[in-house]
Coordinates of C-alpha atoms in Angstrom, one line a residue:
Chain A
D1 CA 0.0 0.0 0.0
T2 CA 1.1 3.1 -0.8
A3 CA 1.8 5.5 2.2
V4 CA 1.8 8.9 0.6
S5 CA 0.2 9.0 -3.1
Q6 CA -0.1 12.5 -5.6
T7 CA -1.4 12.3 -8.9
P8 CA -0.7 13.3 -11.3
K9 CA 3.1 11.9 -11.7
Y10 CA 3.8 14.2 -14.4
L11 CA 1.6 17.5 -15.7
V12 CA 2.5 19.7 -19.0
T13 CA 0.2 22.5 -19.6
Q14 CA 0.5 25.9 -21.1
M15 CA 1.1 29.1 -19.8
G16 CA -2.3 30.7 -18.5
N17 CA -3.8 27.3 -18.0
D18 CA -5.5 26.2 -13.9
K19 CA -4.5 22.9 -12.9
S20 CA -4.5 20.9 -9.8
I21 CA -2.3 18.0 -8.1
K22 CA -3.8 15.9 -5.2
C23 CA -2.2 14.3 -2.4
E24 CA -3.5 11.6 -0.6
Q25 CA -2.5 10.0 2.8
N26 CA -3.8 6.1 4.1
L27 CA -1.2 6.8 7.6
G28 CA -3.8 8.5 9.5
H29 CA -1.3 11.6 9.9
D30 CA -2.5 14.6 11.4
T31 CA -0.3 17.3 9.2
M32 CA 0.2 17.6 5.2
Y33 CA 2.9 19.5 3.6
W34 CA 3.4 21.0 0.2
Y35 CA 6.7 21.6 -0.9
K36 CA 8.3 22.7 -4.1
Q37 CA 11.6 21.5 -5.3
D38 CA 13.6 23.3 -7.9
S39 CA 15.9 23.2 -10.9
K40 CA 18.7 23.6 -8.4
K41 CA 16.8 20.8 -5.9
F42 CA 16.2 23.1 -3.0
L43 CA 12.9 21.9 -1.4
K44 CA 10.5 25.1 0.1
I45 CA 8.0 24.5 1.6
M46 CA 4.9 25.8 0.7
F47 CA 1.9 25.2 2.9
S48 CA 1.1 22.9 5.5
Y49 CA -2.3 21.8 7.3
N50 CA -2.9 20.5 10.8
N51 CA -6.2 18.2 10.6
K52 CA -7.7 20.5 7.6
E53 CA -7.2 24.0 9.1
L54 CA -3.8 25.8 7.4
I55 CA -1.2 26.5 9.7
I56 CA 1.9 26.8 7.3
N57 CA 1.7 29.6 4.7
E58 CA 4.8 30.6 3.1
T59 CA 5.5 33.1 0.4
V60 CA 3.3 32.0 -2.3
P61 CA 1.5 33.8 -4.8
N62 CA -1.7 33.5 -4.3
R63 CA -2.0 31.9 -7.4
F64 CA -1.8 28.9 -6.0
S65 CA -4.5 27.6 -3.5
P66 CA -4.2 24.6 -1.1
K67 CA -7.6 22.8 -0.1
S68 CA -8.2 20.0 2.6
P69 CA -11.1 18.6 2.4
D70 CA -10.1 16.1 4.9
K71 CA -7.2 15.2 6.8
A72 CA -6.6 12.6 4.1
H73 CA -6.2 14.7 1.6
L74 CA -4.2 18.0 0.5
N75 CA -4.9 19.4 -3.0
L76 CA -3.5 21.7 -4.3
H77 CA -4.5 24.2 -7.2
I78 CA -2.7 26.4 -9.4
N79 CA -4.3 29.7 -11.5
S80 CA -2.5 31.2 -14.4
L81 CA 0.2 29.2 -14.6
E82 CA 3.4 30.9 -15.5
L83 CA 7.0 29.6 -16.7
G84 CA 8.4 30.0 -13.6
D85 CA 5.9 27.7 -12.0
S86 CA 7.8 24.4 -13.8
A87 CA 9.4 22.3 -11.0
V88 CA 8.6 18.9 -9.1
Y89 CA 6.0 19.6 -6.2
F90 CA 6.1 17.0 -3.0
C91 CA 3.1 16.1 -0.4
A92 CA 4.3 15.2 2.6
S93 CA 2.3 14.0 6.1
S94 CA 3.4 13.6 9.2
P95 CA 1.9 12.2 12.7
Q96 CA 1.7 15.3 14.7
T97 CA 3.3 19.1 14.3
S98 CA 6.0 18.6 17.4
G99 CA 7.5 16.4 19.3
T100 CA 9.6 12.9 18.2
T101 CA 7.1 11.4 16.1
D102 CA 7.2 14.0 13.3
T103 CA 8.9 12.4 10.7
Q104 CA 7.6 13.6 7.3
Y105 CA 7.0 11.0 4.7
F106 CA 7.1 12.1 0.8
G107 CA 5.1 11.0 -1.8
P108 CA 6.7 10.4 -5.3
G109 CA 6.0 13.8 -6.4
T110 CA 4.5 15.7 -9.5
R111 CA 7.0 17.0 -11.9
L112 CA 4.9 20.5 -13.8
T113 CA 6.3 22.0 -16.5
V114 CA 4.5 24.9 -17.7
L115 CA 5.2 25.6 -21.6
Chain B
E1 CA 18.7 34.7 8.1
D2 CA 18.6 31.3 8.2
Q3 CA 20.2 29.4 5.9
V4 CA 21.1 25.6 5.2
T5 CA 24.4 24.8 3.4
Q6 CA 25.5 21.4 2.5
S7 CA 29.1 20.1 1.2
P8 CA 30.1 19.0 -0.7
E9 CA 27.7 19.4 -4.1
A10 CA 28.2 15.9 -5.2
L11 CA 30.9 13.1 -4.0
R12 CA 32.2 10.4 -5.9
L13 CA 33.6 7.6 -3.5
Q14 CA 35.0 3.8 -4.4
E15 CA 33.1 1.2 -3.5
G16 CA 34.3 0.4 0.5
E17 CA 35.6 4.0 0.7
S18 CA 34.2 5.9 3.9
S19 CA 33.5 9.8 4.0
S20 CA 31.7 12.0 5.6
L21 CA 29.6 14.9 4.3
N22 CA 28.6 18.1 5.8
C23 CA 25.7 20.1 6.8
S24 CA 26.2 23.7 8.5
Y25 CA 23.3 25.7 9.5
T26 CA 22.6 29.2 11.1
V27 CA 19.1 29.0 13.0
S28 CA 17.7 30.4 16.2
G29 CA 15.9 27.6 17.8
L30 CA 16.7 24.5 16.4
R31 CA 14.0 21.7 17.1
G32 CA 16.0 18.8 15.8
L33 CA 17.9 18.5 12.3
F34 CA 16.5 16.2 9.9
W35 CA 18.6 13.8 7.3
Y36 CA 17.0 12.4 4.4
R37 CA 18.0 10.2 1.3
Q38 CA 16.3 11.4 -2.4
D39 CA 16.6 8.6 -5.2
P40 CA 16.2 10.3 -8.5
G41 CA 12.6 11.1 -9.1
K42 CA 11.3 10.0 -5.9
G43 CA 10.3 11.6 -2.9
P44 CA 12.8 12.3 0.3
E45 CA 13.2 8.9 2.2
F46 CA 13.6 9.8 6.3
L47 CA 16.6 8.7 7.8
F48 CA 17.1 10.3 11.1
T49 CA 16.5 13.1 13.8
L50 CA 18.8 14.3 15.6
Y51 CA 17.8 16.8 18.5
S52 CA 20.5 18.0 20.6
A53 CA 24.3 18.2 20.1
G54 CA 26.6 15.4 21.0
E55 CA 23.5 13.7 19.8
E56 CA 24.4 10.2 17.5
K57 CA 22.5 7.8 15.6
E58 CA 23.4 4.9 13.4
K59 CA 21.7 2.9 10.4
E60 CA 23.9 -0.1 8.6
R61 CA 26.3 1.9 7.3
L62 CA 25.4 5.0 8.3
K63 CA 25.9 7.3 11.1
A64 CA 24.3 11.0 12.0
T65 CA 26.5 13.6 14.6
L66 CA 25.0 16.7 15.5
T67 CA 27.1 19.7 17.2
K68 CA 26.1 23.1 17.3
K69 CA 26.2 24.6 14.2
E70 CA 26.4 21.5 12.0
S71 CA 26.2 18.1 11.6
F72 CA 27.7 15.6 9.9
L73 CA 26.4 12.3 7.6
H74 CA 29.5 9.7 7.9
I75 CA 29.6 6.7 5.6
T76 CA 31.7 4.4 6.5
A77 CA 32.5 1.2 3.9
P78 CA 29.8 2.7 1.3
K79 CA 28.3 0.3 -1.2
P80 CA 26.7 0.9 -4.6
E81 CA 23.1 1.1 -3.7
D82 CA 24.0 3.9 -1.2
S83 CA 24.3 6.5 -4.3
A84 CA 21.9 8.8 -3.7
T85 CA 21.4 12.7 -2.7
Y86 CA 21.3 13.4 1.2
L87 CA 19.2 15.8 1.7
C88 CA 19.4 17.4 5.6
A89 CA 16.6 20.0 7.2
P90 CA 17.1 21.4 10.3
R91 CA 13.8 22.5 11.7
Y92 CA 13.1 26.0 13.1
N93 CA 9.9 25.9 14.2
F94 CA 7.0 23.1 14.8
N95 CA 6.7 22.8 11.2
K96 CA 8.8 24.4 9.0
F97 CA 12.1 22.4 7.6
Y98 CA 14.7 24.4 5.5
F99 CA 16.2 21.8 3.5
G100 CA 19.6 22.1 2.3
S101 CA 20.5 21.8 -1.5
G102 CA 21.7 18.3 -0.9
T103 CA 25.1 16.3 -1.6
K104 CA 25.1 14.2 -4.4
L105 CA 26.6 10.8 -3.7
N106 CA 27.8 8.4 -6.2
V107 CA 29.3 5.3 -5.6
K108 CA 31.6 3.2 -7.9
P109 CA 32.2 -0.8 -7.4

C-alpha cells in the first residue's frame, strides 16, 4: 500500500492554464505539507495543514491555493500558470506537528512543466 | 537570515571508501535536524532525526552526528546502493523545515 500518493506524476501544460495536483495519505497522519523542489534541488515548504486547518502559508503567490477536504487529503490548485511554476511538487505528511513523532513521509512528486 | 549549506555538492567514492557529508546551519531555536535520502525521480526518504548537540544515530553504514552549528553524515564502507542525494533539514519551529540543496553521492563498484 502506498503511504503518500500524488496524482498526476507528470503534468505538462500551457502558460495561463489552471491545474490541480492531488495528494492522499493512508497513514492516519494529522499534518500534511506541500513542497516545491526547483531545478537547484532546494525543497521549499509552501503550505502545511493540521487536521484540515492551514497552519503554514509561506510567501507563495496567491495563484496557489491548497484545499484539504479531510485530513487524509491535501490538494493544490494553481491558477494562471507561469513558466516559473515549472518544478517538482512534493506532498508530505507527518503524525503530528511537534515532538519525536514528526517524521515527514513524502509522496513520489509531481513534475510540472509549463510551456 | 536562517541558512542551510551542504557540502560537498557532489561526492564520488569507490566502494568501501568511507567519507563524511556536512550540513552547516545558522538558526535560532533549532527544533531538530533531519536527514533524508532522495533517489532520482522519488520523494525524500527519512533517515534520522537529531535533537541535541552531541547526539549520534546509526543505521547500517550511516551515522549522523550533531553539533551546535553543523551535522555530519558519516558513510562507512559504502556500497553502490548507497548512491543517492542526501538532504539535511533543520527544523526552525514546529512545522518549518528548511532543506539544504543536498549532496549527490555516487559510489562506484
